[in-house]
Tab-separated table of C-alpha atoms in Angstrom:
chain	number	residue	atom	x	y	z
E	141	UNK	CA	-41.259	6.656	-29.058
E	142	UNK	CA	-37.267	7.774	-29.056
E	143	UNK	CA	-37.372	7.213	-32.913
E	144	UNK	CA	-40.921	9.321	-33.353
E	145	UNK	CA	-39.453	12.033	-31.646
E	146	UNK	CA	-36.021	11.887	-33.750
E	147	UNK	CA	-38.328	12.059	-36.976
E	148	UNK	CA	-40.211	15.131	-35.481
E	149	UNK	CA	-37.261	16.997	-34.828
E	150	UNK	CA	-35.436	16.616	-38.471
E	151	UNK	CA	-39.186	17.599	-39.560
E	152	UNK	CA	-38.839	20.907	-37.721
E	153	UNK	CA	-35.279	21.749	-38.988
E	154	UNK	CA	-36.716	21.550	-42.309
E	155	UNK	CA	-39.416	23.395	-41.526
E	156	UNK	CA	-37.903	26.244	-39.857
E	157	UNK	CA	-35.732	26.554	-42.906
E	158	UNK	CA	-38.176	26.343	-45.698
E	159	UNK	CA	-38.884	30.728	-45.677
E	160	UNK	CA	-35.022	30.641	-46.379
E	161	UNK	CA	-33.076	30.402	-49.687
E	162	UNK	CA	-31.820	27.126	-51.573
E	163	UNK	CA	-28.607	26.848	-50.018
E	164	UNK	CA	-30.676	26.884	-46.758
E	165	UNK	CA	-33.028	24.701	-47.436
E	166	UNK	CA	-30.361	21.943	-48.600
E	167	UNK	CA	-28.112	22.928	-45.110
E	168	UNK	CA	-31.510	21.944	-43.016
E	169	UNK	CA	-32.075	18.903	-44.980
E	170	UNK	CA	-28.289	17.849	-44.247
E	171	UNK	CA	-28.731	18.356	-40.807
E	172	UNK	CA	-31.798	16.624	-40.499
E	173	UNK	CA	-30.629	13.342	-42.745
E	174	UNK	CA	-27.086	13.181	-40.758
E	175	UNK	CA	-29.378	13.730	-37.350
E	176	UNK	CA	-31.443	10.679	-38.442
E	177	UNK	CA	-28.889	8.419	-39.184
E	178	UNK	CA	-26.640	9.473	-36.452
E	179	UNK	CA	-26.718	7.070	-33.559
E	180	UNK	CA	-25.564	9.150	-30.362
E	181	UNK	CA	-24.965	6.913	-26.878
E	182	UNK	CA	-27.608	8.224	-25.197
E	183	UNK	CA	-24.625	7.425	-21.407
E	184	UNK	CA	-22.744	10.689	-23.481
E	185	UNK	CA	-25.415	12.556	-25.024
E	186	UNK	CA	-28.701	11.745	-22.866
E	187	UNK	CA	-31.899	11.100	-24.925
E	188	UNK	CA	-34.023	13.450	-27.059
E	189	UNK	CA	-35.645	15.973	-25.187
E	190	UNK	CA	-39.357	14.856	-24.820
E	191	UNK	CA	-42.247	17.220	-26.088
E	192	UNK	CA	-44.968	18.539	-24.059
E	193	UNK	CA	-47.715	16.381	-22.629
E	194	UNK	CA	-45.245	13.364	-22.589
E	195	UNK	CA	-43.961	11.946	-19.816
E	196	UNK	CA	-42.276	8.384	-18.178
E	197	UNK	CA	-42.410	7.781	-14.445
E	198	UNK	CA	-41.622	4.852	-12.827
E	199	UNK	CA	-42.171	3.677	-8.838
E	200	UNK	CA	-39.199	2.638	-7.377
E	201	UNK	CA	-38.874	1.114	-3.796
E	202	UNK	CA	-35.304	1.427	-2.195
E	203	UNK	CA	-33.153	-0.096	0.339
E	204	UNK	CA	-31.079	2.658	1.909
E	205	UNK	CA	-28.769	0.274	3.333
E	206	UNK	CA	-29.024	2.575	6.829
E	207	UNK	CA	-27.704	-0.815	8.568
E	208	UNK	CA	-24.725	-0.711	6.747
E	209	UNK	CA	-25.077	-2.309	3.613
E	210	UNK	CA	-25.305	0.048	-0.106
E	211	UNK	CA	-28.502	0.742	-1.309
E	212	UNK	CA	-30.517	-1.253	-3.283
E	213	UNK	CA	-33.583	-1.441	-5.263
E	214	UNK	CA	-35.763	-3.929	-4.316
E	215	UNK	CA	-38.941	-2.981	-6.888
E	216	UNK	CA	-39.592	-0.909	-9.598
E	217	UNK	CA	-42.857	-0.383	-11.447
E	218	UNK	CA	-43.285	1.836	-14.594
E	219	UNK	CA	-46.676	3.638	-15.159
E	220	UNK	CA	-48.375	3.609	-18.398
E	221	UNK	CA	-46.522	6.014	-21.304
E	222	UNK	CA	-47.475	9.852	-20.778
E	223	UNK	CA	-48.781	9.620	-16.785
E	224	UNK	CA	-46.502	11.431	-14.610
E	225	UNK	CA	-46.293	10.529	-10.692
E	226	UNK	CA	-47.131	14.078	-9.280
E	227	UNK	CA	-47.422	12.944	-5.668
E	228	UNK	CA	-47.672	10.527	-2.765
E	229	UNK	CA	-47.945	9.253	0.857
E	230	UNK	CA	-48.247	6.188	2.518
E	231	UNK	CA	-51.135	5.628	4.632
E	232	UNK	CA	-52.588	2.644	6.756
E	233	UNK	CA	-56.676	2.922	6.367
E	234	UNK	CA	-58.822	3.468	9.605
E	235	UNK	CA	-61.360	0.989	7.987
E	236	UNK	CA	-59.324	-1.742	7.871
E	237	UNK	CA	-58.543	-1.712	11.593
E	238	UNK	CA	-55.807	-2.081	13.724
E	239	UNK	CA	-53.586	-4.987	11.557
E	240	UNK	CA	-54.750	-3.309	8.204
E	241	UNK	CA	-51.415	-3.407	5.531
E	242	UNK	CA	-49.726	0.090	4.460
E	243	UNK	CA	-51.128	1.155	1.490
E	244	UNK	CA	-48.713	3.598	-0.971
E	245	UNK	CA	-51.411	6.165	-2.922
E	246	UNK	CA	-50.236	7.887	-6.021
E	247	UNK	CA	-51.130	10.791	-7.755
E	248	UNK	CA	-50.932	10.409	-11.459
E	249	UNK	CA	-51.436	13.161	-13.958
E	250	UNK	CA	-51.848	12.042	-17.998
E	251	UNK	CA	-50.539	14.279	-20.716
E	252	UNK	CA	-49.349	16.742	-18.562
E	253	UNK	CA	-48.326	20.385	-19.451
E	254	UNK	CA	-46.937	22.488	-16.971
E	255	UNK	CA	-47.194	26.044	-18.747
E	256	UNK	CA	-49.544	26.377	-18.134
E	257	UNK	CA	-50.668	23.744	-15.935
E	258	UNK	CA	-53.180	21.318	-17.402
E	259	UNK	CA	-53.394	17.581	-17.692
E	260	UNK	CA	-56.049	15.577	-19.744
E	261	UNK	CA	-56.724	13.128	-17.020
E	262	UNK	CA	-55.653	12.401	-13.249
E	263	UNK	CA	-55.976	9.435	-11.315
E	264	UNK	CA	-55.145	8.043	-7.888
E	265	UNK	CA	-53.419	4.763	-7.589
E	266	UNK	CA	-53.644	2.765	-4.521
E	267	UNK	CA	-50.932	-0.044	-4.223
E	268	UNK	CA	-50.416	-2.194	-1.236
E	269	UNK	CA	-46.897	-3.057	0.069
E	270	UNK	CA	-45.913	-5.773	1.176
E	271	UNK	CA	-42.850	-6.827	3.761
E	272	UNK	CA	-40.181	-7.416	0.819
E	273	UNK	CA	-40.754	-3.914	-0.699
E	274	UNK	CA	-43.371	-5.350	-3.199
E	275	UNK	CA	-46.274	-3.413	-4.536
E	276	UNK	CA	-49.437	-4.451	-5.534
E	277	UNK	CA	-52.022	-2.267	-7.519
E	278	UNK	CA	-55.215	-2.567	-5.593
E	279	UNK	CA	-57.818	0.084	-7.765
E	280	UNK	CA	-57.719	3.052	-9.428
E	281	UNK	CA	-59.691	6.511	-9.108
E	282	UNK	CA	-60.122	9.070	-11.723
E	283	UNK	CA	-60.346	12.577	-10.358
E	284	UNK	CA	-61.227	15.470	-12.378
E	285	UNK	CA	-57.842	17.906	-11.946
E	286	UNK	CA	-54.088	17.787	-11.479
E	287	UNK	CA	-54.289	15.207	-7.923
E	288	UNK	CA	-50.835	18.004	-7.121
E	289	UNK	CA	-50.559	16.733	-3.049
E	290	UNK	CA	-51.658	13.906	-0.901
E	291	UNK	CA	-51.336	13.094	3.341
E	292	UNK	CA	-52.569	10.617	5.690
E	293	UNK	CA	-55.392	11.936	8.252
E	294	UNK	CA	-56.493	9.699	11.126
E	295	UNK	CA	-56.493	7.008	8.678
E	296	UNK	CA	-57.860	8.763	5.647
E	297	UNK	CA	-56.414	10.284	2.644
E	298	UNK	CA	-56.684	14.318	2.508
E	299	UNK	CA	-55.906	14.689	-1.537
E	300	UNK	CA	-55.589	18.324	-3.458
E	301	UNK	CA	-57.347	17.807	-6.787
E	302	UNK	CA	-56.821	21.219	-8.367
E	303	UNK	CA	-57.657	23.742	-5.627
E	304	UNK	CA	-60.427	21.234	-4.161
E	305	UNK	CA	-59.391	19.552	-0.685
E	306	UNK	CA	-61.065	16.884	-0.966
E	307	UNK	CA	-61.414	13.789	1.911
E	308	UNK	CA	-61.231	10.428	0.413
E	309	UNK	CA	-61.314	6.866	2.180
E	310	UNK	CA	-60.707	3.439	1.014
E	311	UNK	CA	-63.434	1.545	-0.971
E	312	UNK	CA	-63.663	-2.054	-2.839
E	313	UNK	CA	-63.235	-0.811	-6.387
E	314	UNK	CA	-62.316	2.819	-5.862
E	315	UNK	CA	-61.671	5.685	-2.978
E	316	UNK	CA	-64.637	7.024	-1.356
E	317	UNK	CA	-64.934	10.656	-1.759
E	318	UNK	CA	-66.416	11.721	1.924
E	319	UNK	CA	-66.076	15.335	1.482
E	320	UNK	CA	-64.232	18.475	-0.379
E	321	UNK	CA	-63.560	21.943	0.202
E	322	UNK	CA	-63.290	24.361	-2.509
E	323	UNK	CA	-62.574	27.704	-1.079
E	324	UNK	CA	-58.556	27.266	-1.696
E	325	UNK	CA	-57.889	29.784	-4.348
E	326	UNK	CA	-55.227	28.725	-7.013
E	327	UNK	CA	-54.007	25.319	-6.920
E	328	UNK	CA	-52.972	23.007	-3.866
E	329	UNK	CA	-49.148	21.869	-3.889
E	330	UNK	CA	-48.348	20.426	0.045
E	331	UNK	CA	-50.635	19.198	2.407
E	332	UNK	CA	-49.292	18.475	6.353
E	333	UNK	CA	-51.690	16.995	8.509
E	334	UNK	CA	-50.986	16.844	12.881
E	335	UNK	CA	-54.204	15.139	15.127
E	336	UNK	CA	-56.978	17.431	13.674
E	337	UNK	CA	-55.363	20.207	11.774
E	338	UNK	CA	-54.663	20.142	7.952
E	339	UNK	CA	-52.388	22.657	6.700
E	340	UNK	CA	-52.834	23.289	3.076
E	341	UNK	CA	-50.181	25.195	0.502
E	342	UNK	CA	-51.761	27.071	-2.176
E	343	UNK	CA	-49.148	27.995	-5.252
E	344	UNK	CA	-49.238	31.595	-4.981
E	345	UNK	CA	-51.293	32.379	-1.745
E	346	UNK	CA	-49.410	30.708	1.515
E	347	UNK	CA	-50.641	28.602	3.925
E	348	UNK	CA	-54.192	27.721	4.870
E	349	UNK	CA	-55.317	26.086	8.242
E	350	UNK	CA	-58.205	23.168	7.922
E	351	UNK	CA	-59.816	21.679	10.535
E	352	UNK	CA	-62.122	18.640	9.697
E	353	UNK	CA	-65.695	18.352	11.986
E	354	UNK	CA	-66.039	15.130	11.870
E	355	UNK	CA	-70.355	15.947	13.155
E	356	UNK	CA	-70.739	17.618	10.346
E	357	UNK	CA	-68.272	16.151	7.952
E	358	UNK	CA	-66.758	19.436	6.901
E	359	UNK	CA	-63.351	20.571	5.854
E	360	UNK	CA	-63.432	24.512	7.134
E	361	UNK	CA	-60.499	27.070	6.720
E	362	UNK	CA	-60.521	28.655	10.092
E	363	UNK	CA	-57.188	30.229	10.161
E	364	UNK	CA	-54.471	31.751	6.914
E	365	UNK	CA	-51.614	33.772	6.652
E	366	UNK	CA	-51.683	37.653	5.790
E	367	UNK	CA	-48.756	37.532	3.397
E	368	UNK	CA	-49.356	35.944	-0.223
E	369	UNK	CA	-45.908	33.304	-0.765
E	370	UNK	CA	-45.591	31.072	-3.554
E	371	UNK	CA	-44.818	27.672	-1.412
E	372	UNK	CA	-42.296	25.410	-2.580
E	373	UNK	CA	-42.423	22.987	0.684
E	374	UNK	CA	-43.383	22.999	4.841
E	375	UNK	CA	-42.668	21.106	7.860
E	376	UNK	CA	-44.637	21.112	10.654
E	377	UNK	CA	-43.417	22.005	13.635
E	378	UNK	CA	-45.628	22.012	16.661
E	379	UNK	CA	-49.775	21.988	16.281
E	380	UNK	CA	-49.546	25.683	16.275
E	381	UNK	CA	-46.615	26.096	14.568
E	382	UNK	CA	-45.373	25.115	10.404
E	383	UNK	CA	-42.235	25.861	9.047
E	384	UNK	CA	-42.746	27.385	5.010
E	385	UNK	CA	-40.248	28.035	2.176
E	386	UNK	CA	-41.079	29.892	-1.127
E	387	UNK	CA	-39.756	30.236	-4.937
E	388	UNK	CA	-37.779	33.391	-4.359
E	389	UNK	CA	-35.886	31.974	-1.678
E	390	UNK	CA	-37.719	32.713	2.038
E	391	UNK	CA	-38.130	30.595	4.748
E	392	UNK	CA	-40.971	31.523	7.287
E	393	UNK	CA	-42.311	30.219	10.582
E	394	UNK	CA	-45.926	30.974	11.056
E	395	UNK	CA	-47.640	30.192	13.927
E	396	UNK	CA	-51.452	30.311	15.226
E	397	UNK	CA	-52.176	32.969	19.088
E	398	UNK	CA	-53.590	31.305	21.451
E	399	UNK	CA	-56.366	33.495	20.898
E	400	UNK	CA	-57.222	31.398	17.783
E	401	UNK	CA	-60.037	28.890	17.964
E	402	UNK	CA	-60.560	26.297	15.149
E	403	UNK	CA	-63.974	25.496	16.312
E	404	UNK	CA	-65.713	28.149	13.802
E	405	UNK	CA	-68.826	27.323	11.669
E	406	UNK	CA	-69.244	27.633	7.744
E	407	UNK	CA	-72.393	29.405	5.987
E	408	UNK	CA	-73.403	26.376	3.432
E	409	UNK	CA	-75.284	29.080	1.762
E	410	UNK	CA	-72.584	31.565	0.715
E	411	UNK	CA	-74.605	34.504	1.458
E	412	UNK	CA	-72.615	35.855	4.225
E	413	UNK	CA	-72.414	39.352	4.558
E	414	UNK	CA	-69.870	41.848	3.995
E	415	UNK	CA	-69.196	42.553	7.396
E	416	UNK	CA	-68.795	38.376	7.838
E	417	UNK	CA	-66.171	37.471	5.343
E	418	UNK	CA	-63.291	37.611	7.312
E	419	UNK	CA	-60.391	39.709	7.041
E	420	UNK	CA	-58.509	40.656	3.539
E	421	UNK	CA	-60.933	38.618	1.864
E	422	UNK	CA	-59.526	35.621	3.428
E	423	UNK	CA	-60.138	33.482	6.705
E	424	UNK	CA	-61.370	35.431	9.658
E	425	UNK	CA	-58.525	34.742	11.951
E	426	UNK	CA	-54.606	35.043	11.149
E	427	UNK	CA	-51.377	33.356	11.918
E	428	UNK	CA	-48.495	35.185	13.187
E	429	UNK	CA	-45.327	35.410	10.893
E	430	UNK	CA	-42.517	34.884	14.100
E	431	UNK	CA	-39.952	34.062	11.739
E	432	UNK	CA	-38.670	35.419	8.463
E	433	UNK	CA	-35.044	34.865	6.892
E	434	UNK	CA	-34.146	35.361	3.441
E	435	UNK	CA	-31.797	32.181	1.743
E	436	UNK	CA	-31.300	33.491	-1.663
E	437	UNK	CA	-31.878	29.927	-3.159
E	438	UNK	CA	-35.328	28.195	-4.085
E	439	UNK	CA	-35.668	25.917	-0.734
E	440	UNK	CA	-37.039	23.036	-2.039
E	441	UNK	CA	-36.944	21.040	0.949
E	442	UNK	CA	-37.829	21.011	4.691
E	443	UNK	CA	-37.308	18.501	7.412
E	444	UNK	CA	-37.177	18.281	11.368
E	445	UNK	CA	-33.879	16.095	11.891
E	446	UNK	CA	-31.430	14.924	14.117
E	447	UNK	CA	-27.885	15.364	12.608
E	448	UNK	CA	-25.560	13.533	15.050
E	449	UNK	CA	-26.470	10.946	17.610
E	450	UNK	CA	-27.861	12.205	21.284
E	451	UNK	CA	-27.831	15.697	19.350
E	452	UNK	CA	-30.790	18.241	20.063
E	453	UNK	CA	-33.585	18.716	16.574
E	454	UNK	CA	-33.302	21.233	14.159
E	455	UNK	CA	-34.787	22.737	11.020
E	456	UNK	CA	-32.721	21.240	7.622
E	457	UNK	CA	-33.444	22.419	4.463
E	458	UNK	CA	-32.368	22.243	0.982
E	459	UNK	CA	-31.934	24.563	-1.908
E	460	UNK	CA	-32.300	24.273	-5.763
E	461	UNK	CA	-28.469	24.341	-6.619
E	462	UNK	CA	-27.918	21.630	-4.283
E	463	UNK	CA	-26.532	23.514	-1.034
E	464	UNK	CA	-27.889	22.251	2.442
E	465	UNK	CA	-28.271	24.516	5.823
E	466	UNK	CA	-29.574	24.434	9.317
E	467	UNK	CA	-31.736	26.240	11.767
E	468	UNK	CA	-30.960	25.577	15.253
E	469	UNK	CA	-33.346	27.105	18.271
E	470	UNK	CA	-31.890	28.672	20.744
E	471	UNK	CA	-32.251	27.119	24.251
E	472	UNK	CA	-31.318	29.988	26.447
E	473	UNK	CA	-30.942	33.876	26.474
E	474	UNK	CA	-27.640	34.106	27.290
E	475	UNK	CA	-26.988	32.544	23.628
E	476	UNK	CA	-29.412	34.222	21.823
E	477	UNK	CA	-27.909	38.057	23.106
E	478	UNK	CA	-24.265	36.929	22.576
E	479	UNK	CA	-24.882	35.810	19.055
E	480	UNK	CA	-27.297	38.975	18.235
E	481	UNK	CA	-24.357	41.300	19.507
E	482	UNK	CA	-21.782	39.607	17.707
E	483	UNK	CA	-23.887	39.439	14.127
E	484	UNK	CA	-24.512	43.327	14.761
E	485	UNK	CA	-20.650	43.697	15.497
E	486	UNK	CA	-20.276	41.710	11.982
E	487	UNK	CA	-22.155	43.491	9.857
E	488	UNK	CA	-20.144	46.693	10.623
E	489	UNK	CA	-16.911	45.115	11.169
E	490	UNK	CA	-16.491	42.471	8.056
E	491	UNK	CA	-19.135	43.936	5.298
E	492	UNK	CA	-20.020	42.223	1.855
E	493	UNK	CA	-16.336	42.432	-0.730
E	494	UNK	CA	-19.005	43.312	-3.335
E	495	UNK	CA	-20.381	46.309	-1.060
E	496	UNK	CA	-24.222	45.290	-0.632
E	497	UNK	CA	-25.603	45.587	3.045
E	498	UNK	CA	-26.404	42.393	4.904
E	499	UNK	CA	-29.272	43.369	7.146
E	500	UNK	CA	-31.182	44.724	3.504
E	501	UNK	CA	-29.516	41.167	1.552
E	502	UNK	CA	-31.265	39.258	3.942
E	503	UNK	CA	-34.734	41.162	4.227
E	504	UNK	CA	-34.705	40.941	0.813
E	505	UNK	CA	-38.870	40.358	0.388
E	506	UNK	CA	-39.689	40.482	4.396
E	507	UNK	CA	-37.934	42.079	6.772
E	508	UNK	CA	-35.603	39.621	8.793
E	509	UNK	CA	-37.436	38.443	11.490
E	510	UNK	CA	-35.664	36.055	14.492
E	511	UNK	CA	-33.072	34.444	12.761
E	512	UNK	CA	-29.568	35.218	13.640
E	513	UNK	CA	-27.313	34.963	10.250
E	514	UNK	CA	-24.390	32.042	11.433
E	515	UNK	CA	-22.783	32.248	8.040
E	516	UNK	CA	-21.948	35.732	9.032
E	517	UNK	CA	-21.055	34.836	12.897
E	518	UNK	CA	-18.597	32.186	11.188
E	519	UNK	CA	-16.482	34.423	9.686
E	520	UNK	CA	-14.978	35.934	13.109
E	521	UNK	CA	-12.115	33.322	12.527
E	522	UNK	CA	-11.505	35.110	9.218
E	523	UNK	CA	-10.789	38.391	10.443
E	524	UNK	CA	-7.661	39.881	11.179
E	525	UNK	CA	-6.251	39.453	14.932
E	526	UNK	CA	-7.224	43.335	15.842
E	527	UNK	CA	-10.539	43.342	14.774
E	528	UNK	CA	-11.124	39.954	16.610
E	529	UNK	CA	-9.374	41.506	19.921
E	530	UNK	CA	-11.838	44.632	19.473
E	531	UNK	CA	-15.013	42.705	18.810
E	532	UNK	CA	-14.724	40.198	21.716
E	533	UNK	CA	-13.641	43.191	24.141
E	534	UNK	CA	-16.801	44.756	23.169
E	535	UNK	CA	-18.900	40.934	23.563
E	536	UNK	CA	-16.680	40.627	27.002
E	537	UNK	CA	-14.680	37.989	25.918
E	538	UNK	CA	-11.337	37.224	24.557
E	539	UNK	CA	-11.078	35.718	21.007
E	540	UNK	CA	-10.486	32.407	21.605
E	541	UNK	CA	-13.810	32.511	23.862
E	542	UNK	CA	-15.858	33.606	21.038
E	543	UNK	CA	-14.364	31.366	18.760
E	544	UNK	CA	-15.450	27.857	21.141
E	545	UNK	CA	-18.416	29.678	21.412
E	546	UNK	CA	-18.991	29.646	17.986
E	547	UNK	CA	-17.694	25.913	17.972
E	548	UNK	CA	-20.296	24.688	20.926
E	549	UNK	CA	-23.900	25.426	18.831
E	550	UNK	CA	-22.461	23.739	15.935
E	551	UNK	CA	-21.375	20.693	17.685
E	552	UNK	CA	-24.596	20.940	19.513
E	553	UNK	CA	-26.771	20.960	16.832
E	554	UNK	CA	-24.866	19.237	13.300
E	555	UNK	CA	-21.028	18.696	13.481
């Protein structure tokens, strides 16, 4: 395949150079004979870019040594040439009862493009694992669309074919499909499920809350968000409550009133009337946005964690260029006021060496919402002796106060 696509680059060096003059054309043809018969270690160079619609992916299962030891790899398993592992989750089936096996599912997209998205054939892979980090293909199911997310639900599998939920559960030579939901609008890209809830990602259009009635084995949107964000990951947080991050670099807490009920009923006709349709042509109840902070990177990542032994949870996420950072709650008022007066104290005090405001930096898309900037709060030990003497007589404090202050949350919480 390496070799094919060496040939079918030299071909379009010639190509692009056959409009030109002779002296051209012979320069191409150079290039593209010394490019053939050069051999390049592939450790130095990498290999030849692949062209669209062709893809490797492998399965690997890993030891991460937590006891200890260095991590391993105890099992790999490559998929067929041009299917690309899009998604998965591991999931132990309901049907099987209590000492059923975990079962890994894959999502598997063939001849994939991503711009724009399309894919000539997608298929879920069930495998079974065994103790020793073995896997074992069980069946496969062909689905109709990109299968772009995957979760375990009370011992089903909630998969996003496209921008169809659909509700599958295990069978003898394929998955059962049980029931679907196609009212998501562009395509489905995270799915987080907690005791009945579902919370779907669209691409472009937030977050959508699902709740499954298992009577009438339906999968009905009761609940969305009134802001259109272009998820890149969430993490749940509470079963009212989901953490969110987008492409351009937000992170978002939404989180359902109490005055929200997820026991609402779905016209199986479609003929609702105007008046019926819910609000902004979405669900008919909203979540409120209580947080909103502004990163800068694309967060790709989101996780609940414990940093340091006996230490209390927070929010970890992870960027595109490889940075990591930390949300902590706030357990008390008395915290929460001291660190809000000494960001506001900042901002005036120590402002951007490039000029740009802070407050307007970090309500870059939304306004900032909640979220009290501690890369800002940090830089107190930075600042001349005066200015520290003058903020912390104005926080009622004396330097060195606001300084272990500053020390405390951060041992608290990470380090």
């Amino acid at each position: 395949m390496k070799k094919q696509r060496r040939v079918q680059m030299a071909q379009e060096m010639r190509e692009a150079a056959a409009g030109g003059g002779p002296e051209e054309q012979q320069l191409a043809n150079e290039m593209a004979d010394a490019f053939l018969s050069d051999i390049l270690p592939e450790n130095v160079f990498s290999s030849p870019k692949a062209g669209a619609g062709m893809w490797a992916s492998q399965i690997r299962v890993v030891d991460m040594g937590i006891s200890g030891g260095q991590p391993s790899t105890l099992f790999k398993l490559p998929l067929e040439q041009n299917e690309a592992a899009v998604s998965l989750c591991l999931i132990r089936w309901a049907a099987h009862g209590e000492h059923g096996v975990t079962h890994l599912v894959v999502g598997v997209a063939k001849d994939m493009i991503l711009s724009p998205r399309s894919c000539t054939e997608g298929s879920l892979h069930v495998y079974k694992v065994y103790n020793i980090g073995k896997l074992e293909l069980v069946h496969k199911t062909p689905v109709d669309e990109y299968p772009g997310a995957l979760a375990a639900f009370n011992g089903r599998l909630v998969a996003g074919v496209g921008r169809m939920l659909r509700l599958y559960d295990i069978g003898r030579r394929k998955l059962l499909r049980k029931c679907e939901n196609r009212h998501i609008p562009n395509l489905i890209i995270d799915i987080k499920a907690t005791r009945q809830r579902i919370f779907v990602s669209d691409v472009q259009e937030s977050v959508f809350c699902v709740k499954y009635k298992r009577r009438e084995n339906q999968l009905i949107i009761f609940a969305d968000d009134t802001n259109p964000r272009w998820i890149t990951n969430t993490c749940i947080l509470d079963y009212d409550s989901i953490a969110m991050s987008d492409k351009f670099g937000n992170i978002a807490i939404m989180r359902l009133p109490q005055s929200v009920t997820d026991d609402v009923d779905e016209d199986p006709t479609g003929n609702k009337a105007l008046w019926d349709r819910g609000l902004l042509n979405g669900a008919s109840q909203k979540g409120d946005v209580v947080v909103n902070f502004h990163v800068g990177e694309t967060v790709t990542s989101l996780q609940r964690a414990t940093l340091i032994p006996g230490g209390s949870e927070a929010l970890l996420y992870a960027t595109i260029s490889g940075s990591l950072g930390v949300l902590l709650p706030f357990t008390s008022r008395e915290d929460h006021d001291f660190f809000q007066h000494l960001e506001m104290h900042m901002r005036s005090e120590n402002s951007p060496i490039c000029g740009r405001d802070h407050l307007s930096f970090r309500s870059y898309y939304y306004p900032v919402k909640n979220v009290i900037d501690g890369d800002l709060c940090e830089q107190f030990n930075s600042l001349e002796p005066a200015k520290q003497k003058a903020i912390a007589g104005d926080l009622e404090r004396t330097p060195a106060e606001v300084s272990k202050k500053l020390e405390d949350i951060r041992t608290r919480y990470a380090f």
